[in-house]
Amino acid sequence: MPATPLTKIVSVKFTVFAVFTALAIFTVSGCAYQTTSQVGESDPQIVTSANDSRDYHYFSLPNQLRVLVISDPTTDKAAASLDVNVGSGSNPASRPGLAHFLEHMLFLGTEKYPTAGEYQAFISEHGGSHNAFTSLEHTNYFFDIDPDFLAPMLDRFAQFFTAPLFNAEYVEREKHAVDSEYQSKRKSDGHRQRDVLKATTNPMHPFSKFYVGSLETLEDRPDASVRDALLAFYDEYYSASRMTLVVVGQAPVAELEQLVREKFSAIPDSKPALAPADAPLFTPGTLPLWVNVEPVKEMRNLVLQFPIPDVQPHYLAKPTGYLGNLLGHEGRGSLLSELKTRGLAEGLSAGLGTAGDGFAMFRIGISLTEAGNAKLDEIIALTFAAIERVADQGITDWRFDEQARLSMLAFEFQEKGGAMHYATRLAGALHDYPYRDVLRAPYAMDHYQPELLREYLAHLNPQNLLATHVAMDLETDQVSPRFDANYSAVKIPDSRIAQWTGNAQAANLHLPDRNPFIPEDLASLDAGMDVEAIPAKIITKPGFELWHKVDASFNTPRANFYFAIRSPIANDTPAHAVLAGLMVRGINEQLNEFSYPARLAGLDYQLYKHLRGVTVRISGYHDKQDILLDKLTGVIRQGEVDADKFALHKAELIRSLKNQSQDTPSSQAWNKLSSLLISPSWDDTALLEAAASISVADLRAYIPQFLEKIEIVTLANGNLSVQQALAMASKLEQVFLADATPQKVARALVAKLDPQARLLYQFDVDHSDSSIVSYFQGNDRSIPTRALFSLANQLIKTPFYHQLRTQQQLGYIVQSAAMPILEAPALGFIIQSPNSSGGELDTHINNFISQFITQLQDMPKDEFERNRQALIIRLTEQDKQLSQRSSRYWHEIDRSNFAFDTRQQLVAAVRAIDKQEFGKLLNEYLVKDRLRHLTIIAQGQLHPSAPDQLGDYREFKDIRVLQEAGRYF
């Protein structure tokens, strides 16, 4: 349940109205929209896209709770989200973190359902999931579940807001969970930089408040217990009039409305909407301000932020979106292009940054090269020159119309996401927008208002600047109050500002031309085609295969065209692994200016390295994919390497590898597990050693060697005909296979652990927390074994979390997971703890497993069956988007399952599991014989190693031990 920094919220009140549904069509900027017409006092209409078949109904309860119910008969998950217009900005001055603490406490029992953990168990047993988050101005609670169980789930959910217990026992325990969350983030650069930002803003503004909470801020005091503060905060702020609710289900909207009225009408309503802050974000006279921040990881960033008026009232004009598009453009002649040409920057982003009710900031973020880190004034001068160029030439109706057209195409052809994510987003949006526009508001650009654009642009001036420089070894003289970041803050003198205005050599800067990638052919192939069909292999040649499927089931003119170039020298040595990574960086660099307009127009690509080579994923509107493919293949084949760019990319790679030692202990432990088990794979030490000696000549020699012996595998899925797929595949053959030798490239292997020994790998981390990954591996890769471990996790995950996190308070990160690595089945337990050593965590895990196996014997048959069905629901969850389906097909092709039926096989195997045999096998794997068990411990600074706590493990230090043992799946 993370505490997040900020979400913009504006309250809008609406009237109650009766509803029936009718359809109407109207057009905006050339795009068709569908409206759900609802007859009532004000005849409201909710605008939907033409591609949206769901039914929407908005209403208010007598207690002023605003509700949107969504009927989707095709959804395989029901979901709900309740958003409270209260967050960390409302924390009492004496209780920082109280709003976030309250969010935690609502999950720990209500009067009707008093057992802590019952809520989570009910969701888990019915194929669902849940979470919550707290931001500056709201707190959001959400879940999804098997649609057949929406009614009883809503009954449990509604009790959060009518009759929570705030049990004293759990108040005391959950303080430690919040503190663990806080401690786990103490070395996060994102949180540390946000802490510095808060320290520089007006202390009277809500944004300045601490948002997570800690044992110190939540401690009981002689005259005030934290439980009393919780009760007072809940009574003060949790009012129905400050809440919005979104429910998604299969039932008609009338039934969903009745369900909501039954469950949520009891929420009390006693408070008016919260007023915006009356204090300015920055104390007058603070700006312009220069801030230095020393990071934990090695990084170099320059962030330029400008306070601007609230943007929410102008959501139909999108002033910051328009300006951010021009200033953040990455094409030829852009600010980023010029900075890269001068060797000063690696990346740039621009647009709306921190924002809330009544305030906002425009943000320009620049990731710096080493040279750029020493030329900040030159970079800032160029930035202001780019802003001036926008003011002089950039406010034009055709540019606005082009952005509006692309945005509305995205709205018209949007695909469904998961029901829970959708409900969560819309619950927050109901605070932001009139409900008629709640679906289209993020996309709408209805009004071209040049004077409004100039008004916002005028705020991007040096006198209104907060400049933040993040880099190692900067001069600092202060420490941020909550995350201990070293920083300094000084007023920017006029003499320095004078260097930024009118002096930049900016002749190469120009605004983007008209976008040539805007799709013109938006026709969809026959929607009546067999959506149940699987991809067919339509080309089979030595070194080349093409899989194809027309998929019109998502009713959009989009397609995915994936191809992998597999090479035996992609990952066979640490040096080759590094060279392949540098090759990918160089190709992406060469393609960026060309492909950026395509990305804006809804046509994108990904090029990434993997264990067998590189993969390119082209996705988006099918129109003009062939143009992008031509450019991609040409750049890859030419293999050009610029010496200056090579030096930058090598430095980036080395920095990235070094920074992994500053990841969270749990992330480091998980990454270590993968490098230990997969062969060939290389740890950071080996890769750093190889990278240090690699030269530009090495890369120039490597690229043709990489392409000398290859195999290419291709998938075309979506709105591409056989003829179109064959034409694109022919391009690949011509470019890559004419001069190459076809060669099969084997998949990587997974080490099969020794069944006679429990293995231990320990390492120290630069963090106060310790972490453990306890990994139990199956004895084969068969479908029945994979099903067994998946069902084991389904049964274990909720009690494991409840006992070790809620009851024992070992840490914020506590979870079990099925851990199939390249289809080698396994069950893993992960904990990151601020208060226990790795050895102590190992003892807790082993004790839990022993107790669970004993309890499993007495588990009622119906409970076992509920969990079996919950797992089946997860395994059969339908694809929500074309890219999700294409990715599933792509993984099946990679594992050579050309029946594309792994999910069906797993479901059949889960159905076949016998409870008694299941308990016996699980006991053998986890307790009795501890077959194939590996424990990885990342030992934190507060927990020195204690070997006597680790029992009969066989410890090893060399990462190559498992790979050299010669036992593989």
Short mmCIF file of N, CA and C in Angstrom, two decimals, residues 818-882:
data_model
loop_
_atom_site.label_atom_id
_atom_site.label_comp_id
_atom_site.label_asym_id
_atom_site.label_seq_id
_atom_site.Cartn_x
_atom_site.Cartn_y
_atom_site.Cartn_z
N ALA A 818 5.04 -17.80 -7.01
CA ALA A 818 5.51 -18.84 -7.92
C ALA A 818 6.63 -18.23 -8.74
N MET A 819 7.76 -18.92 -8.83
CA MET A 819 8.95 -18.34 -9.47
C MET A 819 9.46 -19.20 -10.62
N PRO A 820 8.68 -19.37 -11.66
CA PRO A 820 9.19 -20.16 -12.79
C PRO A 820 10.23 -19.38 -13.58
N ILE A 821 11.45 -19.86 -13.58
CA ILE A 821 12.53 -19.25 -14.35
C ILE A 821 12.77 -20.13 -15.57
N LEU A 822 12.44 -19.60 -16.76
CA LEU A 822 12.51 -20.37 -18.00
C LEU A 822 11.79 -21.71 -17.85
N GLU A 823 10.60 -21.63 -17.29
CA GLU A 823 9.68 -22.76 -17.10
C GLU A 823 10.15 -23.78 -16.04
N ALA A 824 11.27 -23.52 -15.35
CA ALA A 824 11.64 -24.39 -14.23
C ALA A 824 10.79 -23.98 -13.03
N PRO A 825 9.85 -24.83 -12.59
CA PRO A 825 8.90 -24.42 -11.56
C PRO A 825 9.56 -24.27 -10.20
N ALA A 826 9.05 -23.32 -9.43
CA ALA A 826 9.62 -23.08 -8.10
C ALA A 826 8.64 -22.25 -7.29
N LEU A 827 8.86 -22.28 -5.99
CA LEU A 827 8.12 -21.45 -5.04
C LEU A 827 9.14 -20.64 -4.27
N GLY A 828 8.89 -19.34 -4.15
CA GLY A 828 9.84 -18.48 -3.47
C GLY A 828 9.18 -17.67 -2.37
N PHE A 829 9.96 -17.35 -1.34
CA PHE A 829 9.51 -16.50 -0.25
C PHE A 829 10.48 -15.33 -0.16
N ILE A 830 9.93 -14.11 -0.15
CA ILE A 830 10.75 -12.91 -0.17
C ILE A 830 10.37 -12.01 1.00
N ILE A 831 11.37 -11.58 1.75
CA ILE A 831 11.15 -10.63 2.84
C ILE A 831 12.28 -9.62 2.82
N GLN A 832 11.94 -8.36 3.02
CA GLN A 832 12.93 -7.32 3.31
C GLN A 832 12.57 -6.72 4.65
N SER A 833 13.53 -6.71 5.57
CA SER A 833 13.21 -6.38 6.96
C SER A 833 14.17 -5.35 7.54
N PRO A 834 13.63 -4.36 8.27
CA PRO A 834 14.50 -3.42 8.97
C PRO A 834 14.90 -3.90 10.36
N ASN A 835 14.29 -5.00 10.82
CA ASN A 835 14.51 -5.40 12.21
C ASN A 835 15.02 -6.81 12.40
N SER A 836 15.26 -7.56 11.33
CA SER A 836 15.71 -8.95 11.47
C SER A 836 16.84 -9.24 10.49
N SER A 837 17.76 -10.08 10.92
CA SER A 837 18.86 -10.50 10.05
C SER A 837 18.37 -11.56 9.08
N GLY A 838 19.20 -11.86 8.09
CA GLY A 838 18.84 -12.90 7.14
C GLY A 838 18.62 -14.24 7.81
N GLY A 839 19.45 -14.56 8.79
CA GLY A 839 19.29 -15.82 9.50
C GLY A 839 17.98 -15.88 10.26
N GLU A 840 17.60 -14.79 10.88
CA GLU A 840 16.33 -14.76 11.61
C GLU A 840 15.16 -14.87 10.64
N LEU A 841 15.26 -14.23 9.49
CA LEU A 841 14.19 -14.33 8.49
C LEU A 841 14.06 -15.77 8.00
N ASP A 842 15.18 -16.44 7.82
CA ASP A 842 15.17 -17.84 7.38
C ASP A 842 14.43 -18.70 8.40
N THR A 843 14.68 -18.46 9.67
CA THR A 843 13.99 -19.22 10.72
C THR A 843 12.49 -18.98 10.68
N HIS A 844 12.09 -17.73 10.51
CA HIS A 844 10.67 -17.41 10.45
C HIS A 844 10.01 -18.11 9.26
N ILE A 845 10.68 -18.12 8.11
CA ILE A 845 10.10 -18.77 6.92
C ILE A 845 9.95 -20.26 7.14
N ASN A 846 10.99 -20.88 7.67
CA ASN A 846 10.92 -22.32 7.90
C ASN A 846 9.86 -22.70 8.92
N ASN A 847 9.71 -21.89 9.96
CA ASN A 847 8.67 -22.16 10.94
C ASN A 847 7.28 -22.03 10.32
N PHE A 848 7.11 -21.00 9.49
CA PHE A 848 5.82 -20.83 8.84
C PHE A 848 5.50 -22.02 7.95
N ILE A 849 6.48 -22.47 7.16
CA ILE A 849 6.23 -23.57 6.24
C ILE A 849 5.82 -24.82 7.01
N SER A 850 6.50 -25.12 8.09
CA SER A 850 6.17 -26.30 8.89
C SER A 850 4.74 -26.21 9.42
N GLN A 851 4.38 -25.05 9.94
CA GLN A 851 3.02 -24.86 10.46
C GLN A 851 1.99 -24.97 9.34
N PHE A 852 2.30 -24.41 8.18
CA PHE A 852 1.35 -24.43 7.08
C PHE A 852 1.10 -25.86 6.60
N ILE A 853 2.15 -26.64 6.47
CA ILE A 853 1.99 -28.02 6.01
C ILE A 853 1.11 -28.80 6.98
N THR A 854 1.29 -28.55 8.27
CA THR A 854 0.45 -29.22 9.28
C THR A 854 -1.00 -28.78 9.13
N GLN A 855 -1.22 -27.49 8.95
CA GLN A 855 -2.58 -26.97 8.82
C GLN A 855 -3.23 -27.42 7.51
N LEU A 856 -2.42 -27.65 6.48
CA LEU A 856 -2.96 -28.07 5.20
C LEU A 856 -3.69 -29.41 5.32
N GLN A 857 -3.19 -30.26 6.19
CA GLN A 857 -3.83 -31.57 6.36
C GLN A 857 -5.27 -31.44 6.84
N ASP A 858 -5.54 -30.40 7.65
CA ASP A 858 -6.88 -30.21 8.21
C ASP A 858 -7.70 -29.18 7.44
N MET A 859 -7.17 -28.68 6.33
CA MET A 859 -7.90 -27.68 5.56
C MET A 859 -9.18 -28.27 5.02
N PRO A 860 -10.33 -27.62 5.25
CA PRO A 860 -11.59 -28.13 4.70
C PRO A 860 -11.53 -28.25 3.18
N LYS A 861 -12.22 -29.25 2.67
CA LYS A 861 -12.19 -29.48 1.23
C LYS A 861 -12.71 -28.29 0.46
N ASP A 862 -13.75 -27.61 0.98
CA ASP A 862 -14.31 -26.48 0.24
C ASP A 862 -13.33 -25.31 0.17
N GLU A 863 -12.51 -25.11 1.20
CA GLU A 863 -11.50 -24.06 1.17
C GLU A 863 -10.43 -24.37 0.12
N PHE A 864 -10.03 -25.66 0.08
CA PHE A 864 -9.06 -26.07 -0.92
C PHE A 864 -9.63 -25.86 -2.32
N GLU A 865 -10.88 -26.19 -2.52
CA GLU A 865 -11.50 -26.05 -3.83
C GLU A 865 -11.66 -24.59 -4.23
N ARG A 866 -11.95 -23.72 -3.25
CA ARG A 866 -12.05 -22.30 -3.57
C ARG A 866 -10.73 -21.76 -4.08
N ASN A 867 -9.65 -22.19 -3.48
CA ASN A 867 -8.33 -21.74 -3.92
C ASN A 867 -7.96 -22.34 -5.27
N ARG A 868 -8.36 -23.58 -5.50
CA ARG A 868 -8.12 -24.16 -6.81
C ARG A 868 -8.84 -23.35 -7.89
N GLN A 869 -10.09 -23.00 -7.63
CA GLN A 869 -10.87 -22.24 -8.60
C GLN A 869 -10.30 -20.84 -8.78
N ALA A 870 -9.81 -20.24 -7.70
CA ALA A 870 -9.21 -18.91 -7.80
C ALA A 870 -8.00 -18.94 -8.73
N LEU A 871 -7.18 -19.97 -8.62
CA LEU A 871 -6.02 -20.08 -9.50
C LEU A 871 -6.46 -20.27 -10.95
N ILE A 872 -7.48 -21.07 -11.17
CA ILE A 872 -7.98 -21.28 -12.53
C ILE A 872 -8.49 -19.97 -13.12
N ILE A 873 -9.15 -19.16 -12.30
CA ILE A 873 -9.62 -17.86 -12.77
C ILE A 873 -8.44 -17.01 -13.24
N ARG A 874 -7.36 -17.02 -12.48
CA ARG A 874 -6.19 -16.23 -12.87
C ARG A 874 -5.56 -16.77 -14.14
N LEU A 875 -5.49 -18.11 -14.25
CA LEU A 875 -4.85 -18.69 -15.42
C LEU A 875 -5.65 -18.46 -16.69
N THR A 876 -6.97 -18.33 -16.56
CA THR A 876 -7.81 -18.17 -17.74
C THR A 876 -8.22 -16.73 -17.98
N GLU A 877 -7.61 -15.80 -17.27
CA GLU A 877 -7.95 -14.39 -17.46
C GLU A 877 -7.71 -14.00 -18.91
N GLN A 878 -8.68 -13.34 -19.50
CA GLN A 878 -8.61 -13.03 -20.92
C GLN A 878 -7.62 -11.90 -21.20
N ASP A 879 -7.10 -11.90 -22.42
CA ASP A 879 -6.23 -10.81 -22.85
C ASP A 879 -7.06 -9.54 -22.99
N LYS A 880 -6.55 -8.45 -22.44
CA LYS A 880 -7.28 -7.19 -22.48
C LYS A 880 -6.89 -6.34 -23.68
N GLN A 881 -5.69 -6.54 -24.18
CA GLN A 881 -5.18 -5.70 -25.26
C GLN A 881 -4.43 -6.57 -26.27
N LEU A 882 -4.31 -6.06 -27.48
CA LEU A 882 -3.62 -6.80 -28.52
C LEU A 882 -2.18 -7.11 -28.12
#
